[in-house]
Amino acid sequence: MKLLSLLFDYRGDASMYVIPIVISGLVLTAAMPAASRLSELIAQPWDPFPLPFFLVYAIVSAVMAVRIGAGAAPDDIDPNYSTAVLRILARVTFGHFLMLPLITYSRILFPDGVLPIVGATAHILLVCLMLALIAMPMQIKAERRYQGSLVRRHVFLFLYFALPLLALLSEAPIIRAAALVSPINSLTVLLSGSGSMIEWVLALTIPVVVGVVSSTILRSNLRRSIHA
Amino acid sequence: MHVDRLVRYVTCVSFALVVSFPYFALAAPTIDFSCGFDGQTMRHRFMPLRITVSGLVHPIEGSIVVHQTRRSAADTAFPIAYTVHSGMIENRVYRVTIPNTEPLNPVSVELLDHQRDVLAFGDVMLRLGTCEWPFPLFVTDHVLVDRTEPVVDPSELPTDWWAYDAVSSVWLMTPVVSVPVLEALGEWVVSGGSLILFTGTDFPRMDSPTFRKLLPVTTPYLAATADGDYMLAGKLRDRATSRLIRDDMPLLIVMPLGAGSISLITTRFEELTSEEADYIMAETKPAVRMPSIEQVVHEALRNTPVPRPPFLIAPILVGVTLAGVVVFSESRYHLKRLNRLRTFMGMFAGLCLLVLAISVWAGLFAGRYDDPIDVYQTDTTIRVQSSFGLEIALRTLFAERRVDVHVEHPAASFPLPPAVPSIRGVDFSEESTHLQSYFALQEYERRDLTVFDQGRIDIAMRLTPSGAEIVNQTDGDLLEGYILLGDTTYYIPVIRKGAATYALTESYLPEEKSALPTALSNWFPLRRGTVPWLLLIHQKDERIYAEFKDDGIYKQVRKVTLTIIEGESP
C-alpha cells in the first residue's frame, strides 16, 4: 500500500488530479471549430491555435504542483525528506499521465507535426516538478513558524510566470532570452514551431536548473534554521 | 588554265549558295494568327483563334503558347498563359478557342521548342475589333461591302460551340458541309444560339444527316414554284412554325431547339426580295446566353459541409479519465481495509492501461481530421441533351489560406474567368494547359470559372400513352428522375439500366432540387410548350486530396449535376 501513500495524501484527496483534467478539457473543447457549414466558417474563421489549451494546462498544473509540493512535505507521520521528494515525483508525474488523452487529442490543433506537443508537455512537466520541489521547503519553513505558505507559494508562482516577461520589453537578444524562464513565453516559442535549437534547450533546461538550485538553497536554509 | 578552273569553282559555289538560300530562309519558322470572327471579339467571352505555323523544315517537339495580360485596379499586369498545343508541331493551321480576358492589352503567340526557347513570336491588338455587344456573323463567300458585321468563309468556322460565345446570330448564306462545324452550330443553338439557314438550290450541296438534324422540316425536297425558282419543302416538325409564305410555300420556318432557335429560309439569299430580307432580319431572334446562376452556386458553396472533429470527443476523454480516477480513488479505502494488495495493484494497472488506450485512440483515430481543408469547391454541371448535347460547368473555389490550386477541365476547353474576379483577389495570373489550369488563390478568396464542353448523354426518353419509355444506356441505375411536361411534374424513383416503360405519377419538384431549374427557367424552356423534359439532379460531397507541384492540398468538393434530356411527345 506504499503506492497509495505515494499517489494520494492521507485524506485521499483526488482533486489535484481532477481539476487540471476538467479545466483543460473544457478549454480543449472550446478550441474545436464551431462551424459546420462554410458560411459559418467564413463568419467565424477557425484557426487551429493550441496555445490557450497548453497555457491553461500549464497554469492549472502549476497551481496543483505547488499544492502537491506543500502537501507532500515531511510531517510527523512521515518525516523522511527523500520520501517526500519521491511523493512529489510520483504525484506530479501521475497527474500528467492522466492528462495524456487530452494531450494526444490536442494533436488535432497541430497539422504540421507532434514535436511541439512533445516539447510543450515536457516543459510543463519539468516546470511542475520544479514548482513542487520549491513549494515543499516553503511549506516546511512556514510550518516551523506556525504559519501557512499558501500566499507565499502563489505569489512565487505568479512572479515566476509573469516577472520574466518584462525581459521582452528589451531589444537585446540576451535579455529577451531571459523571458524563456516564464512558461508563458516558453510555451509560445515551443508551440510556434519557429523556436531555435538554443531556445528549445533553454526552455527545457531552465526548469531543471531553477528547480535543483532553488530546492537545494531552500533545503540548506531550512537545515541552517533547524540547527540554529 | 588555272584561272578557268578557279572561275568554275567560284561559279559553282555561288550557284550552290543561291540555290540553298530559300532553304535557309525556310528554316526560320513564323507564326501568323487571327482572333475572333473577321477580327471581331467581345470582352470576357470566348473567341476562336487560328494560328498558322509555317517555315518549319521538319516537325518539331514543342508547344504553342498564347499570352494575355490582365490589369488590376492597382495597375499591375498579371500574365495569363494558355498552352494551346504541345507535342509535335508542323506547318499547318491550329484552331483553338480561348477566353478574351483583356482586350486592352495585346494577345501574343509564341512557338516554343522542347527546351522552351522561343522560335517564333507574333502579337495582335484586339482593341479595335472588340465589340461591346454580341454581333451577327455572316458566313458567305460574297463580299458584303455595306455591312460592318463580320463576314467569314465557311472554312473559318470553329468547331467548338463556345467559340460562338460573342455571336448573336449565325447566317449560313453559303453551304457548310463540315460535320464538326454543323455539330458545333447545333450545340450552340441548344445553348441558346440563333442560326439562320439559307437553302433553296444549295440544299443538295449541304445535305447530310447532321444538317437534317438542324432542319425544321422532315423529308426535305426541292419544289419548283410558279416562277420557276426552287424552294425547299418538307413536313414541318412538331414545334416548327411557318412565319413567311411565298407562292403558297413556306419561305421562313422557325423552330425552337433547346434554348435557341433555327430559322430556315427555303431559298437562297440572293433570291430574296429586299422586303423579304428585311422581314427575316426583323423576325430573327438574337442568341440567349445562359443567365448567371451565381446566386444558386454560391448558395451551394455556402452550404458545403466543413469537416471538423466532433465536440464530444474532449468531454468523453475527460469523462472516461475522471471515471477511472474516481473508481480507483474510492475503491482504495475498501481494498486497504481488506488488505488486498494484488487487487489494488491490478486496479492501478487497469487505470494506467485505460489512460494509455484512450490516449492512443485520441491521438490516432479521434484526431483523424488533423488535415484541414485548404479549398472548398462547388462543381455545378449542367448537361443538356437535345438533338445535340452540351455541357456547362461552373466551378467556384474558395480558399481558407493562400494556396496554389489547379483545376482540371476538358481537353482544350479553357475556363472562362469571371468579368470581376473577386473582391479579395489581387492576383489574376493563370496558366492553362489543354487539360488543367493553375493559379493562386489568396486567403478567403473566391474564384468562379466557367467551362464549356461538348456533351453526350446516353439516355433517351419518349412519352407514350402508357407512360414514359426511357432507354438508359449509362453504366447503372439512375435515381430520382423528374419529367416536366408543361406545368405538370412526374416523378420516377429509379430509372433502371436498359429500356423500360414507367408509369407516370404526378408529383412536384422538391424545393431543394428546384433552385437550379428555377434559376435557369428564363434560359431553358423547361415549362413551356408541349415538349417533355427529363430532369436528373444529383448532389455529392467528397473530400479530395489533390497533388500539385510536389505538394498536396485537401479539397472539400460539392458536386451538383443537373441533367436535362429533351424527350419526344406522344
mmCIF file of N, CA and C in Angstrom, chain A residues 129-196:
data_model
loop_
_atom_site.group_PDB
_atom_site.id
_atom_site.type_symbol
_atom_site.label_atom_id
_atom_site.label_comp_id
_atom_site.label_asym_id
_atom_site.label_seq_id
_atom_site.Cartn_x
_atom_site.Cartn_y
_atom_site.Cartn_z
ATOM 1 N N LEU A 129 7.320 19.897 -11.721
ATOM 2 C CA LEU A 129 8.236 19.235 -10.775
ATOM 3 C C LEU A 129 9.055 20.278 -10.010
ATOM 4 N N MET A 130 9.569 21.239 -10.751
ATOM 5 C CA MET A 130 10.365 22.297 -10.142
ATOM 6 C C MET A 130 9.545 23.063 -9.097
ATOM 7 N N LEU A 131 8.340 23.444 -9.464
ATOM 8 C CA LEU A 131 7.499 24.222 -8.547
ATOM 9 C C LEU A 131 7.128 23.405 -7.310
ATOM 10 N N ALA A 132 6.868 22.125 -7.512
ATOM 11 C CA ALA A 132 6.533 21.278 -6.372
ATOM 12 C C ALA A 132 7.724 21.129 -5.433
ATOM 13 N N LEU A 133 8.903 20.984 -6.028
ATOM 14 C CA LEU A 133 10.115 20.840 -5.203
ATOM 15 C C LEU A 133 10.421 22.130 -4.437
ATOM 16 N N ILE A 134 10.088 23.269 -5.024
ATOM 17 C CA ILE A 134 10.312 24.548 -4.336
ATOM 18 C C ILE A 134 9.239 24.776 -3.272
ATOM 19 N N ALA A 135 8.015 24.361 -3.584
ATOM 20 C CA ALA A 135 6.900 24.592 -2.649
ATOM 21 C C ALA A 135 7.071 23.806 -1.360
ATOM 22 N N MET A 136 7.725 22.638 -1.459
ATOM 23 C CA MET A 136 7.856 21.796 -0.268
ATOM 24 C C MET A 136 8.693 22.481 0.834
ATOM 25 N N PRO A 137 9.930 22.931 0.566
ATOM 26 C CA PRO A 137 10.685 23.614 1.641
ATOM 27 C C PRO A 137 9.984 24.870 2.146
ATOM 28 N N MET A 138 9.245 25.537 1.210
ATOM 29 C CA MET A 138 8.492 26.723 1.649
ATOM 30 C C MET A 138 7.443 26.332 2.684
ATOM 31 N N GLN A 139 6.799 25.217 2.477
ATOM 32 C CA GLN A 139 5.777 24.742 3.403
ATOM 33 C C GLN A 139 6.405 24.343 4.740
ATOM 34 N N ILE A 140 7.569 23.638 4.622
ATOM 35 C CA ILE A 140 8.231 23.182 5.869
ATOM 36 C C ILE A 140 8.616 24.400 6.724
ATOM 37 N N LYS A 141 9.188 25.399 6.020
ATOM 38 C CA LYS A 141 9.637 26.602 6.727
ATOM 39 C C LYS A 141 8.461 27.317 7.386
ATOM 40 N N ALA A 142 7.352 27.390 6.653
ATOM 41 C CA ALA A 142 6.175 28.066 7.197
ATOM 42 C C ALA A 142 5.608 27.310 8.389
ATOM 43 N N GLU A 143 5.616 25.981 8.291
ATOM 44 C CA GLU A 143 5.083 25.179 9.390
ATOM 45 C C GLU A 143 5.896 25.359 10.667
ATOM 46 N N ARG A 144 7.205 25.494 10.471
ATOM 47 C CA ARG A 144 8.052 25.680 11.660
ATOM 48 C C ARG A 144 7.728 26.994 12.368
ATOM 49 N N ARG A 145 7.254 27.958 11.544
ATOM 50 C CA ARG A 145 6.875 29.251 12.145
ATOM 51 C C ARG A 145 5.383 29.283 12.500
ATOM 52 N N TYR A 146 4.754 28.123 12.369
ATOM 53 C CA TYR A 146 3.311 28.007 12.630
ATOM 54 C C TYR A 146 2.515 28.967 11.745
ATOM 55 N N GLN A 147 2.964 29.022 10.486
ATOM 56 C CA GLN A 147 2.275 29.877 9.511
ATOM 57 C C GLN A 147 1.833 29.026 8.317
ATOM 58 N N GLY A 148 1.006 29.612 7.516
ATOM 59 C CA GLY A 148 0.625 28.957 6.272
ATOM 60 C C GLY A 148 1.499 29.458 5.111
ATOM 61 N N SER A 149 1.679 28.621 4.092
ATOM 62 C CA SER A 149 2.523 29.038 2.948
ATOM 63 C C SER A 149 1.700 29.333 1.692
ATOM 64 N N LEU A 150 0.391 29.341 1.842
ATOM 65 C CA LEU A 150 -0.486 29.470 0.678
ATOM 66 C C LEU A 150 -0.206 30.744 -0.127
ATOM 67 N N VAL A 151 -0.191 31.871 0.558
ATOM 68 C CA VAL A 151 0.002 33.153 -0.127
ATOM 69 C C VAL A 151 1.394 33.207 -0.728
ATOM 70 N N ARG A 152 2.388 32.780 0.074
ATOM 71 C CA ARG A 152 3.775 32.842 -0.389
ATOM 72 C C ARG A 152 3.967 31.975 -1.648
ATOM 73 N N ARG A 153 3.385 30.799 -1.608
ATOM 74 C CA ARG A 153 3.529 29.882 -2.744
ATOM 75 C C ARG A 153 2.923 30.488 -4.020
ATOM 76 N N HIS A 154 1.737 31.080 -3.852
ATOM 77 C CA HIS A 154 1.055 31.587 -5.047
ATOM 78 C C HIS A 154 1.643 32.894 -5.539
ATOM 79 N N VAL A 155 2.185 33.684 -4.623
ATOM 80 C CA VAL A 155 2.897 34.890 -5.072
ATOM 81 C C VAL A 155 4.130 34.474 -5.861
ATOM 82 N N PHE A 156 4.826 33.469 -5.340
ATOM 83 C CA PHE A 156 6.003 32.973 -6.075
ATOM 84 C C PHE A 156 5.601 32.466 -7.468
ATOM 85 N N LEU A 157 4.504 31.749 -7.490
ATOM 86 C CA LEU A 157 4.013 31.208 -8.761
ATOM 87 C C LEU A 157 3.722 32.330 -9.754
ATOM 88 N N PHE A 158 3.041 33.361 -9.256
ATOM 89 C CA PHE A 158 2.694 34.497 -10.115
ATOM 90 C C PHE A 158 3.962 35.184 -10.624
ATOM 91 N N LEU A 159 4.905 35.408 -9.707
ATOM 92 C CA LEU A 159 6.143 36.083 -10.116
ATOM 93 C C LEU A 159 6.921 35.240 -11.122
ATOM 94 N N TYR A 160 6.915 33.934 -10.912
ATOM 95 C CA TYR A 160 7.650 33.044 -11.824
ATOM 96 C C TYR A 160 7.050 33.078 -13.227
ATOM 97 N N PHE A 161 5.748 33.157 -13.306
ATOM 98 C CA PHE A 161 5.088 33.183 -14.608
ATOM 99 C C PHE A 161 5.171 34.564 -15.266
ATOM 100 N N ALA A 162 5.047 35.627 -14.457
ATOM 101 C CA ALA A 162 4.866 36.970 -15.033
ATOM 102 C C ALA A 162 6.148 37.789 -15.105
ATOM 103 N N LEU A 163 6.952 37.722 -14.056
ATOM 104 C CA LEU A 163 8.097 38.635 -13.964
ATOM 105 C C LEU A 163 9.076 38.513 -15.145
ATOM 106 N N PRO A 164 9.441 37.291 -15.584
ATOM 107 C CA PRO A 164 10.404 37.204 -16.706
ATOM 108 C C PRO A 164 9.882 37.819 -18.000
ATOM 109 N N LEU A 165 8.572 37.972 -18.104
ATOM 110 C CA LEU A 165 8.024 38.545 -19.339
ATOM 111 C C LEU A 165 8.442 39.996 -19.538
ATOM 112 N N LEU A 166 8.855 40.658 -18.444
ATOM 113 C CA LEU A 166 9.333 42.040 -18.566
ATOM 114 C C LEU A 166 10.571 42.120 -19.454
ATOM 115 N N ALA A 167 11.298 40.999 -19.549
ATOM 116 C CA ALA A 167 12.512 40.982 -20.391
ATOM 117 C C ALA A 167 12.167 41.192 -21.862
ATOM 118 N N LEU A 168 10.917 40.910 -22.232
ATOM 119 C CA LEU A 168 10.514 41.091 -23.627
ATOM 120 C C LEU A 168 10.462 42.562 -24.021
ATOM 121 N N LEU A 169 10.452 43.438 -23.013
ATOM 122 C CA LEU A 169 10.458 44.877 -23.299
ATOM 123 C C LEU A 169 11.801 45.328 -23.843
ATOM 124 N N SER A 170 12.818 44.530 -23.615
ATOM 125 C CA SER A 170 14.159 44.899 -24.063
ATOM 126 C C SER A 170 14.367 44.515 -25.524
ATOM 127 N N GLU A 171 15.293 45.235 -26.162
ATOM 128 C CA GLU A 171 15.637 44.937 -27.548
ATOM 129 C C GLU A 171 16.772 43.923 -27.616
ATOM 130 N N ALA A 172 17.565 43.851 -26.550
ATOM 131 C CA ALA A 172 18.765 42.995 -26.566
ATOM 132 C C ALA A 172 18.359 41.521 -26.550
ATOM 133 N N PRO A 173 18.908 40.725 -27.472
ATOM 134 C CA PRO A 173 18.514 39.306 -27.544
ATOM 135 C C PRO A 173 18.834 38.533 -26.270
ATOM 136 N N ILE A 174 19.947 38.862 -25.623
ATOM 137 C CA ILE A 174 20.335 38.099 -24.418
ATOM 138 C C ILE A 174 19.323 38.344 -23.303
ATOM 139 N N ILE A 175 18.924 39.605 -23.156
ATOM 140 C CA ILE A 175 17.936 39.916 -22.110
ATOM 141 C C ILE A 175 16.583 39.302 -22.459
ATOM 142 N N ARG A 176 16.269 39.355 -23.744
ATOM 143 C CA ARG A 176 14.980 38.771 -24.170
ATOM 144 C C ARG A 176 14.938 37.263 -23.906
ATOM 145 N N ALA A 177 16.125 36.636 -24.001
ATOM 146 C CA ALA A 177 16.182 35.190 -23.745
ATOM 147 C C ALA A 177 15.778 34.861 -22.312
ATOM 148 N N ALA A 178 15.963 35.845 -21.408
ATOM 149 C CA ALA A 178 15.589 35.606 -20.004
ATOM 150 C C ALA A 178 14.088 35.387 -19.852
ATOM 151 N N ALA A 179 13.320 35.872 -20.852
ATOM 152 C CA ALA A 179 11.866 35.677 -20.800
ATOM 153 C C ALA A 179 11.486 34.207 -20.930
ATOM 154 N N LEU A 180 12.433 33.394 -21.385
ATOM 155 C CA LEU A 180 12.150 31.956 -21.511
ATOM 156 C C LEU A 180 11.977 31.288 -20.149
ATOM 157 N N VAL A 181 12.359 32.001 -19.091
ATOM 158 C CA VAL A 181 12.145 31.457 -17.742
ATOM 159 C C VAL A 181 10.640 31.302 -17.496
ATOM 160 N N SER A 182 9.868 32.234 -18.034
ATOM 161 C CA SER A 182 8.421 32.152 -17.850
ATOM 162 C C SER A 182 7.834 31.068 -18.752
ATOM 163 N N PRO A 183 7.038 30.174 -18.194
ATOM 164 C CA PRO A 183 6.410 29.145 -19.043
ATOM 165 C C PRO A 183 5.519 29.743 -20.129
ATOM 166 N N ILE A 184 4.980 30.943 -19.875
ATOM 167 C CA ILE A 184 4.107 31.554 -20.894
ATOM 168 C C ILE A 184 4.898 31.798 -22.176
ATOM 169 N N ASN A 185 6.081 32.402 -22.005
ATOM 170 C CA ASN A 185 6.899 32.676 -23.183
ATOM 171 C C ASN A 185 7.497 31.392 -23.760
ATOM 172 N N SER A 186 7.905 30.502 -22.892
ATOM 173 C CA SER A 186 8.499 29.247 -23.376
ATOM 174 C C SER A 186 7.498 28.463 -24.224
ATOM 175 N N LEU A 187 6.271 28.372 -23.726
ATOM 176 C CA LEU A 187 5.258 27.623 -24.476
ATOM 177 C C LEU A 187 4.944 28.302 -25.802
ATOM 178 N N THR A 188 4.923 29.630 -25.777
ATOM 179 C CA THR A 188 4.670 30.360 -27.026
ATOM 180 C C THR A 188 5.748 30.031 -28.052
ATOM 181 N N VAL A 189 7.001 30.008 -27.591
ATOM 182 C CA VAL A 189 8.110 29.716 -28.505
ATOM 183 C C VAL A 189 8.046 28.262 -28.979
ATOM 184 N N LEU A 190 7.831 27.353 -28.044
ATOM 185 C CA LEU A 190 7.836 25.924 -28.406
ATOM 186 C C LEU A 190 6.688 25.579 -29.358
ATOM 187 N N LEU A 191 5.534 26.173 -29.122
ATOM 188 C CA LEU A 191 4.365 25.826 -29.935
ATOM 189 C C LEU A 191 4.310 26.565 -31.269
ATOM 190 N N SER A 192 5.061 27.654 -31.353
ATOM 191 C CA SER A 192 5.030 28.403 -32.610
ATOM 192 C C SER A 192 5.726 27.643 -33.731
ATOM 193 N N GLY A 193 6.592 26.728 -33.348
ATOM 194 C CA GLY A 193 7.316 25.963 -34.366
ATOM 195 C C GLY A 193 8.472 26.733 -34.957
ATOM 196 N N SER A 194 8.667 27.965 -34.509
ATOM 197 C CA SER A 194 9.747 28.781 -35.063
ATOM 198 C C SER A 194 10.909 28.912 -34.082
ATOM 199 N N GLY A 195 10.840 28.189 -32.950
ATOM 200 C CA GLY A 195 11.900 28.301 -31.945
ATOM 201 C C GLY A 195 13.210 27.708 -32.434
ATOM 202 N N SER A 196 14.318 28.378 -32.081
ATOM 203 C CA SER A 196 15.626 27.848 -32.468
ATOM 204 C C SER A 196 16.028 26.734 -31.502
#
